[in-house]
mmCIF file of C-alpha atoms in Angstrom:
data_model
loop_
_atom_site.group_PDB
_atom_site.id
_atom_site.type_symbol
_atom_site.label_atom_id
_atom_site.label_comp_id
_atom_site.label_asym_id
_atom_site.label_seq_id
_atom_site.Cartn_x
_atom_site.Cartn_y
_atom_site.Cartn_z
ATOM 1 C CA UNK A 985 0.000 0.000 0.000
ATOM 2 C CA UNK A 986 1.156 3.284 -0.957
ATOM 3 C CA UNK A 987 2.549 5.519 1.761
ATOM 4 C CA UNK A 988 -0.074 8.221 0.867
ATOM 5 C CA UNK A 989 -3.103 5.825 1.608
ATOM 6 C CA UNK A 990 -2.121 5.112 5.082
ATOM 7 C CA UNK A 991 -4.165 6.499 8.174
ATOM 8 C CA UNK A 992 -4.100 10.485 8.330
ATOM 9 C CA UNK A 993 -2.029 10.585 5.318
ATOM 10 C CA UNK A 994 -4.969 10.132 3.419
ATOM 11 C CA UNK A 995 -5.893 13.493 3.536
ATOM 12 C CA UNK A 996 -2.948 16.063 2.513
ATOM 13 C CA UNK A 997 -2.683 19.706 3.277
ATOM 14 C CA UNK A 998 -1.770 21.601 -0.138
ATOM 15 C CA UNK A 999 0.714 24.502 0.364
ATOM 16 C CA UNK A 1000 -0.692 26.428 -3.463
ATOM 17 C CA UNK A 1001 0.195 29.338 -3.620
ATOM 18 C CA UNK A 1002 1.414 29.997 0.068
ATOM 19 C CA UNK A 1003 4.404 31.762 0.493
ATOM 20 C CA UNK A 1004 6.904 33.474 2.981
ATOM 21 C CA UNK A 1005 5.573 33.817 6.967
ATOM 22 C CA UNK A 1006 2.165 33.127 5.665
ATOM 23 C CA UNK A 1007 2.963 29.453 4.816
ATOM 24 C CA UNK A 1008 4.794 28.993 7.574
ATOM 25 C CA UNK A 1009 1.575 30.055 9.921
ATOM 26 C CA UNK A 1010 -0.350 27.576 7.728
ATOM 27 C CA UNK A 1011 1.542 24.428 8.051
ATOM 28 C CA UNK A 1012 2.029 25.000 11.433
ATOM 29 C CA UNK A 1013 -1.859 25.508 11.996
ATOM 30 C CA UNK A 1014 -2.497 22.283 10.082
ATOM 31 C CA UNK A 1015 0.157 20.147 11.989
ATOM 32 C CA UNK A 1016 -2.026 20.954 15.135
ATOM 33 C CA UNK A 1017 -5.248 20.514 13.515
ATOM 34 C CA UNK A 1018 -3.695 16.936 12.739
ATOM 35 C CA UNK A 1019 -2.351 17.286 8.959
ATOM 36 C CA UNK A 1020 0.768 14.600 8.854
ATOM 37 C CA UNK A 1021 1.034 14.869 5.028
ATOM 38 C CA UNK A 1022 2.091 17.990 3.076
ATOM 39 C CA UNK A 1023 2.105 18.749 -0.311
ATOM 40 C CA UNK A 1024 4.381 20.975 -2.055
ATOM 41 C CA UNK A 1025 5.711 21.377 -5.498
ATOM 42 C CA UNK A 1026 8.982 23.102 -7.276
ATOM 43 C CA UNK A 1027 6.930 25.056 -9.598
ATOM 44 C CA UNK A 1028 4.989 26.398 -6.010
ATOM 45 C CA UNK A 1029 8.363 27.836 -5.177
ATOM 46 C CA UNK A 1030 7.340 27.356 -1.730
ATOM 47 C CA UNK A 1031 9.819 24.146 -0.769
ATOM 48 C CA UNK A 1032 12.036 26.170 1.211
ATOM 49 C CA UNK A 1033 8.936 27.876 3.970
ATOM 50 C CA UNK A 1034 7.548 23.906 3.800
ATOM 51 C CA UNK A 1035 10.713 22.381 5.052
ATOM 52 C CA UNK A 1036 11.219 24.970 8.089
ATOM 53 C CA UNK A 1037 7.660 24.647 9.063
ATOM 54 C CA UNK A 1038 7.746 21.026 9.267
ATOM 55 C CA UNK A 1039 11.073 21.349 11.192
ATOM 56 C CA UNK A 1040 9.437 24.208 13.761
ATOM 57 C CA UNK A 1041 6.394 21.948 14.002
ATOM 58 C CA UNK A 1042 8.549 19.732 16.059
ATOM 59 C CA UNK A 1043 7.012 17.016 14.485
ATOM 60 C CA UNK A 1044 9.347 13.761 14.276
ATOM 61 C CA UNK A 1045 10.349 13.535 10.661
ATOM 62 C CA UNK A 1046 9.236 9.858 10.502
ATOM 63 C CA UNK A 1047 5.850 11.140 11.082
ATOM 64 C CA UNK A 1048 5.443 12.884 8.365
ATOM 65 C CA UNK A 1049 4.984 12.644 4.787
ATOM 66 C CA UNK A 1050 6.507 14.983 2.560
ATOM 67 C CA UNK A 1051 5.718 15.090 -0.948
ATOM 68 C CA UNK A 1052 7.071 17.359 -3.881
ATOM 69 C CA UNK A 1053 6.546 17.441 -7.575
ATOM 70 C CA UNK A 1054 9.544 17.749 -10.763
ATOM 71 C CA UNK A 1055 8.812 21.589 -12.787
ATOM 72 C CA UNK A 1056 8.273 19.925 -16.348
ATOM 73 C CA UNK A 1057 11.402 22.809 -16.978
ATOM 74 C CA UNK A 1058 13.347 20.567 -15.000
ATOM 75 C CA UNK A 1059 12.683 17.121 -17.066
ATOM 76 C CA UNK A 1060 15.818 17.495 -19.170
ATOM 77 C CA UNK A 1061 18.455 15.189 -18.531
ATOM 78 C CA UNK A 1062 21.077 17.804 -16.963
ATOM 79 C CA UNK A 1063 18.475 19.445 -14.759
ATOM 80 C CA UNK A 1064 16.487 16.574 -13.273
ATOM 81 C CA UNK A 1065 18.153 14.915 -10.512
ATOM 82 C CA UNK A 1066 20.364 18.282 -9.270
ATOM 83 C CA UNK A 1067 16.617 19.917 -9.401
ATOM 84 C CA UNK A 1068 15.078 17.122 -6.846
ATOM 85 C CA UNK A 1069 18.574 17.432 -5.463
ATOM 86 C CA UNK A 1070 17.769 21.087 -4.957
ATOM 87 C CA UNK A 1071 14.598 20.247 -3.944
ATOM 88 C CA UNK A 1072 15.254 18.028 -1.089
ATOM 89 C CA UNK A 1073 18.158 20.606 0.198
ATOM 90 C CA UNK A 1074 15.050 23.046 0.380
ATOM 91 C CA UNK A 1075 13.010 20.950 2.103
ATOM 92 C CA UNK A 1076 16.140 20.220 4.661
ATOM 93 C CA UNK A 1077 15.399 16.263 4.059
ATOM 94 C CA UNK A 1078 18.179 13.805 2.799
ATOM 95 C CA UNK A 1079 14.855 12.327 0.811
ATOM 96 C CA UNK A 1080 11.220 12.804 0.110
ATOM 97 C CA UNK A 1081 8.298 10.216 0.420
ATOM 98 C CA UNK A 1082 6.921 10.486 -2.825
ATOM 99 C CA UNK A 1083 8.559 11.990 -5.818
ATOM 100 C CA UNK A 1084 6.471 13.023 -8.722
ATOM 101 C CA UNK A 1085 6.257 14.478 -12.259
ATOM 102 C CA UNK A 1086 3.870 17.713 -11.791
ATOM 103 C CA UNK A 1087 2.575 17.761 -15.772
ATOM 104 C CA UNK A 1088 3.479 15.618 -18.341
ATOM 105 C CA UNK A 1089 6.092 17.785 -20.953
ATOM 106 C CA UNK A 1090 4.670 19.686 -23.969
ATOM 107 C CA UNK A 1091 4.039 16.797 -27.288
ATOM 108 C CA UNK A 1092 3.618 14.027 -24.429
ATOM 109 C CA UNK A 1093 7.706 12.289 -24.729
ATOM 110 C CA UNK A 1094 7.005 11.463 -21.141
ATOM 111 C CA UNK A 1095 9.882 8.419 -21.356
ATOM 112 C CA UNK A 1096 12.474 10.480 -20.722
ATOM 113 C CA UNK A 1097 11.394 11.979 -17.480
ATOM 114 C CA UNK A 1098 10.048 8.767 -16.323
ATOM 115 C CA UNK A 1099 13.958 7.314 -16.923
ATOM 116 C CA UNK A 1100 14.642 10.295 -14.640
ATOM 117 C CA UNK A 1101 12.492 9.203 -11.726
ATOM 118 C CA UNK A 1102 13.013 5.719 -11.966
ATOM 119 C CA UNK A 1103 17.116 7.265 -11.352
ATOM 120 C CA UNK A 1104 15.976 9.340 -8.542
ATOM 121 C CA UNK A 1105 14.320 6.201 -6.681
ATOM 122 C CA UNK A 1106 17.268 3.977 -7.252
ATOM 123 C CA UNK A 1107 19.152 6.737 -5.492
ATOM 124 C CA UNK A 1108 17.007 6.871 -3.104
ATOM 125 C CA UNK A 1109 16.348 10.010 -3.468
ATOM 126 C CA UNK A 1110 12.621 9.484 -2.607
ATOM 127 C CA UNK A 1111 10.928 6.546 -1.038
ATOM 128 C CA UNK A 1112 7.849 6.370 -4.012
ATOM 129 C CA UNK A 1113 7.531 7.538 -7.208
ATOM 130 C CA UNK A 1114 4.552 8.846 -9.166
ATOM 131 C CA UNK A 1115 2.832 11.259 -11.409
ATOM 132 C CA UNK A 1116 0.414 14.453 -11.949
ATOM 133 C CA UNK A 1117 -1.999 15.120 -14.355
ATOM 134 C CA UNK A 1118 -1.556 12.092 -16.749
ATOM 135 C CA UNK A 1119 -4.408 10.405 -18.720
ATOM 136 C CA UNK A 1120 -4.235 6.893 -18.887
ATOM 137 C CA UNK A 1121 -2.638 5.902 -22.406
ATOM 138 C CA UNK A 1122 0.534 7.927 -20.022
ATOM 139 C CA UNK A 1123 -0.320 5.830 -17.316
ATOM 140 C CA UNK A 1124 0.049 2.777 -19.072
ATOM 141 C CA UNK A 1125 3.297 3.980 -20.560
ATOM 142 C CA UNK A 1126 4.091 4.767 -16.668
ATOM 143 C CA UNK A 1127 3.093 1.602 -15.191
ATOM 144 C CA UNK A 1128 5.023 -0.537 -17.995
ATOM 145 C CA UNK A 1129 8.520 1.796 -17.491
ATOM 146 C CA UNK A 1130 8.810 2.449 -13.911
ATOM 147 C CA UNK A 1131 10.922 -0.224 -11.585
ATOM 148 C CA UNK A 1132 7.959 0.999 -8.959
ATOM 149 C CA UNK A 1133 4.173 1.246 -8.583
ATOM 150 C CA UNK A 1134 2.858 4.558 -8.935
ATOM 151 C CA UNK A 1135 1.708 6.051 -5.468
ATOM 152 C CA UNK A 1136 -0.500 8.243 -6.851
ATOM 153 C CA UNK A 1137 -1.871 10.271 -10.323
ATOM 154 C CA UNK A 1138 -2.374 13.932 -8.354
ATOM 155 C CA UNK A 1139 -5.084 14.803 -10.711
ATOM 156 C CA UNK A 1140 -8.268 17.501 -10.757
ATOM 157 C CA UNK A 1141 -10.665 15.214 -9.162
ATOM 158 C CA UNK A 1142 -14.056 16.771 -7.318
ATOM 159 C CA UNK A 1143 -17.906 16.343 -7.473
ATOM 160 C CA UNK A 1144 -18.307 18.835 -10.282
ATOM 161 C CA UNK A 1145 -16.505 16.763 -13.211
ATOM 162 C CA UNK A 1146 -16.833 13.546 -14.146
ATOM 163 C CA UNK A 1147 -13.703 11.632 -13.887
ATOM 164 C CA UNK A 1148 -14.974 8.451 -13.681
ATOM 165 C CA UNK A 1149 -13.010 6.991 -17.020
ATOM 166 C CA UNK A 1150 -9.848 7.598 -15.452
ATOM 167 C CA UNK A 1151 -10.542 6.602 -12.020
ATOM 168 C CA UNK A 1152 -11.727 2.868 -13.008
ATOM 169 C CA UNK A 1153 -8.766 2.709 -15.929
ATOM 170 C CA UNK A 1154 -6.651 3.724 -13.494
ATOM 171 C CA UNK A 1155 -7.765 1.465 -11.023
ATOM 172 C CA UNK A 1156 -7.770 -1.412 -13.583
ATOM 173 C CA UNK A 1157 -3.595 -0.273 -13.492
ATOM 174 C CA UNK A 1158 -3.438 -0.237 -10.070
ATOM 175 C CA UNK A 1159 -3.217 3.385 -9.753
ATOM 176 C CA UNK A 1160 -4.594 5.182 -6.823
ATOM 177 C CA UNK A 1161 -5.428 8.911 -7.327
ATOM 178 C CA UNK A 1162 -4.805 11.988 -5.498
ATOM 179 C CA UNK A 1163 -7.757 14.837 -5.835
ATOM 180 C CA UNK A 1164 -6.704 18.763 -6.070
ATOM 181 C CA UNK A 1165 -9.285 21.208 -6.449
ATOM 182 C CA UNK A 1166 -10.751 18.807 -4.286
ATOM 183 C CA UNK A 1167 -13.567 21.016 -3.313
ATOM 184 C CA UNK A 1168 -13.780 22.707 -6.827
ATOM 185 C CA UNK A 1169 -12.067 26.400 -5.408
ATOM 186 C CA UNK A 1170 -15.100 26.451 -2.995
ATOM 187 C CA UNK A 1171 -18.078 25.663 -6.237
ATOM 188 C CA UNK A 1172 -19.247 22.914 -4.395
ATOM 189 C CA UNK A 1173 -20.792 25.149 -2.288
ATOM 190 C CA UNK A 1174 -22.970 26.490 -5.332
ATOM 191 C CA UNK A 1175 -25.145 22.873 -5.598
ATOM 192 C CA UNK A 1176 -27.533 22.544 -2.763
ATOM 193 C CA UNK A 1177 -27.607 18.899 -3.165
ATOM 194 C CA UNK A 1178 -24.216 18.671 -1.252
ATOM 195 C CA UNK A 1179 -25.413 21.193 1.557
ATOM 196 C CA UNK A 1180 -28.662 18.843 1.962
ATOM 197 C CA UNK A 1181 -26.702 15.294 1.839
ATOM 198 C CA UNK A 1182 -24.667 16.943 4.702
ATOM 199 C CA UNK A 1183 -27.308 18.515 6.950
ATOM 200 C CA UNK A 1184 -27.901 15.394 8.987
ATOM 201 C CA UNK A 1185 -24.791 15.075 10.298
ATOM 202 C CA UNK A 1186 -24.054 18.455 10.237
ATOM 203 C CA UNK A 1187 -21.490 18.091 7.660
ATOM 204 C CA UNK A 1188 -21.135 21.512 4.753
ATOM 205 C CA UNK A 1189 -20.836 20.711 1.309
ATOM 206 C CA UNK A 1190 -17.060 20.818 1.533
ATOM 207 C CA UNK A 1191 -17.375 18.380 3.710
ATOM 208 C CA UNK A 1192 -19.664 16.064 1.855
ATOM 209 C CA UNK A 1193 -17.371 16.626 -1.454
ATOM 210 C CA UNK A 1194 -14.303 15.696 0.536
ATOM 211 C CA UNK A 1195 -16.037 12.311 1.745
ATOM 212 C CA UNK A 1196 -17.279 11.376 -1.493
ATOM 213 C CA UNK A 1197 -14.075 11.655 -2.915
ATOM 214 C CA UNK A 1198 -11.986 9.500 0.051
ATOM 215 C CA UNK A 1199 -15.131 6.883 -0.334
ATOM 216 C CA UNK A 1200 -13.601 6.955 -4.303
ATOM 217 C CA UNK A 1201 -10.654 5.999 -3.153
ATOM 218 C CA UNK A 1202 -9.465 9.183 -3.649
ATOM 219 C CA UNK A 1203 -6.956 10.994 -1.324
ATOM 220 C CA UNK A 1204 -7.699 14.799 -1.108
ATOM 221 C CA UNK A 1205 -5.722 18.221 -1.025
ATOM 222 C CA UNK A 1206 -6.959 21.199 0.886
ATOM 223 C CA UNK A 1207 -5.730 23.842 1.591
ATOM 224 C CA UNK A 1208 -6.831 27.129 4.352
ATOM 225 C CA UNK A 1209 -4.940 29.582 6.063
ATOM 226 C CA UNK A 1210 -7.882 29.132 8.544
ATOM 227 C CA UNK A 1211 -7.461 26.595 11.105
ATOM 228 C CA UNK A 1212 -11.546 26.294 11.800
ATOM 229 C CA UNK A 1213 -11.487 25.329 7.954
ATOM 230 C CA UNK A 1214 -8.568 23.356 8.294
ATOM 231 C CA UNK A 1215 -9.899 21.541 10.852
ATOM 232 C CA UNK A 1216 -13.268 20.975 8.921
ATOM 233 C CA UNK A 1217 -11.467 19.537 5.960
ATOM 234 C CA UNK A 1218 -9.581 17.149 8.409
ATOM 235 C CA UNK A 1219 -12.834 15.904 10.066
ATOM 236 C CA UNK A 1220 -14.527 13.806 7.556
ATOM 237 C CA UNK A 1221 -13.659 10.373 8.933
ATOM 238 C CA UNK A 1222 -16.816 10.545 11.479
ATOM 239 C CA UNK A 1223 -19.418 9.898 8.773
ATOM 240 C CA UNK A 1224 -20.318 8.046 5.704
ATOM 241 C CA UNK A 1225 -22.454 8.463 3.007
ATOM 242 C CA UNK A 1226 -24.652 5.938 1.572
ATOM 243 C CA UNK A 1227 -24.349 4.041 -1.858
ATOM 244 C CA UNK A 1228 -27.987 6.299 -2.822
ATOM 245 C CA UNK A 1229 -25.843 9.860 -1.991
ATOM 246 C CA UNK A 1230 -22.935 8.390 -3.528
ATOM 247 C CA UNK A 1231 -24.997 7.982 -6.834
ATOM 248 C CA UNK A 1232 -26.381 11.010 -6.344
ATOM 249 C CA UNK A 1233 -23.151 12.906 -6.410
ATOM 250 C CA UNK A 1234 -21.594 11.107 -9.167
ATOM 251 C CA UNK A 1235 -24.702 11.978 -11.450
ATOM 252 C CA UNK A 1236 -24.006 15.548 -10.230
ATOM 253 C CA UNK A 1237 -20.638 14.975 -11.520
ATOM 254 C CA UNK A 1238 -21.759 13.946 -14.911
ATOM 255 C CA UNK A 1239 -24.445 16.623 -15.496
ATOM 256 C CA UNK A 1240 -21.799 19.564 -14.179
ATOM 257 C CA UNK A 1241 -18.764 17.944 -16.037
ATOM 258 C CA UNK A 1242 -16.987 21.167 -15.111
ATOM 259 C CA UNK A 1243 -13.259 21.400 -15.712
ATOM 260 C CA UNK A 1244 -11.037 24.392 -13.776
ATOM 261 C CA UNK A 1245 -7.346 23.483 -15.052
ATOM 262 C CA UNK A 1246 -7.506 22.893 -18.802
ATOM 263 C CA UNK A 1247 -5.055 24.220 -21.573
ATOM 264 C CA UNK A 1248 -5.915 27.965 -21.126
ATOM 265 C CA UNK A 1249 -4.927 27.750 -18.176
ATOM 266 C CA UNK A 1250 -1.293 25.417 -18.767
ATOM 267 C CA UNK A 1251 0.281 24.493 -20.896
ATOM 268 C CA UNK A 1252 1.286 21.264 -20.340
ATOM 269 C CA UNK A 1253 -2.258 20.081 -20.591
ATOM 270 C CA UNK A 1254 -2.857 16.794 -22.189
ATOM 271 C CA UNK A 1255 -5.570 15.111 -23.792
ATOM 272 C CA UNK A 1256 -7.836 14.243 -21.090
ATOM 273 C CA UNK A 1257 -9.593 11.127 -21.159
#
């Protein structure tokens, strides 16, 4: 079982677009509230306020998990492993939990970079290795290349598109995924269904999205700079919903079918399935 899919670590605090003494206050906050894995990228430029939060937290390092992504300006062969290199002298860590490629590179030659990270795991420069934003003719190509199973495809993943396609192919490759924009930059709360499905338990929408997508088999990113939210994302273990609201939300899914990060918005945007 991959690291990320383990107890508390199944629900990661995102570190987008903190910087500077304000990310610091945030990880901190979310190491009380009971956050134990962190997500962080190089293209975030953020790795360097993530490492000396952790380390202030006073958190034993084998208690948390620490993942990081590779800039796809980094995927050349020269640049690669001194960028996780970099990365992990940032983070003040002799090696990260799970290593992975944030966007597949412009024209889709993703064999190069996954050479790259199959290197940086051999020297052990991360304990598991995995991807971002692939579709799943990559994740074949992934799962046939790499000397490792994937720990995750971080992916867009919420209950206003319909990713369904990709999460059973990539279940019939044995790859879990990871959810950002997990609570569709706060559109959930547009759809009263969610707000009603939550009521009885007094659970908000946020809450009910977040469920729905760890009862996927899905792990979620939030992110707040507010502890009381913080602490709401972090609190959906105490409930469940039902296979009828589970329906119900995935046909909410399929009539919204709305996408936030698509090629307008990067560039490195592949086909999605």
């Amino acid at each position: 079982m991959s690291l990320l899919y383990q107890g508390v670590n199944q629900r990661l605090f995102g570190t987008w677009p903190l910087k500077g003494s304000e990310a610091r206050a945030a990880i901190l906050s979310a190491a009380e509230v009971g956050y134990r894995a962190f997500d962080t990228a190089q293209m975030y430029g953020n790795e360097s306020e993530v490492g000396a939060a952790l380390k202030d937290s006073g958190l034993p390092r084998d208690e948390i998990l620490i993942q990081t992504k590779v800039h796809p300006d980094n995927f050349a062969e020269d640049k690669f492993l001194p960028s996780v290199q970099q990365s992990l002298t940032s983070l003040g860590v002799d090696q990260v939990d799970i290593l992975l490629l944030h966007w597949p590179p412009v024209g889709g030659a993703i064999e190069g970079p996954l050479d790259l990270l199959n290197e940086a795991l051999n020297k052990g420069f991360c304990r598991e290795i995995g991807v971002s934003n692939f579709n799943l003719a990559m994740l074949k190509t992934a799962t046939d290349r790499l000397d490792a199973p994937l720990a995750a495809n971080q992916v867009e993943f919420h209950p206003l598109l319909d990713q369904s396609r990709l999460l059973t192919g990539a279940s019939e490759l044995g790859v879990p995924l990871s959810a950002y924009c997990s609570v569709a930059k706060g559109r959930v709360f547009d759809h009263p269904l969610l707000s009603e499905i939550g009521a009885p338990n007094k659970k908000s929408a946020a809450q009910v999205a977040l469920r729905w997508t760890l009862q996927k088999g899905v792990a979620p990113v939030t992110m707040s700079t507010k502890a009381a939210n913080q602490r709401a994302n972090f609190e959906i273990m105490d409930f469940a919903l039902s296979n009828a609201q589970m329906a119900a939300i995935d046909d909410l899914a399929r009539s919204v079918n709305h996408r936030i990060v698509d090629a307008d918005r990067i560039v490195w945007t592949p086909v999605w399935d």
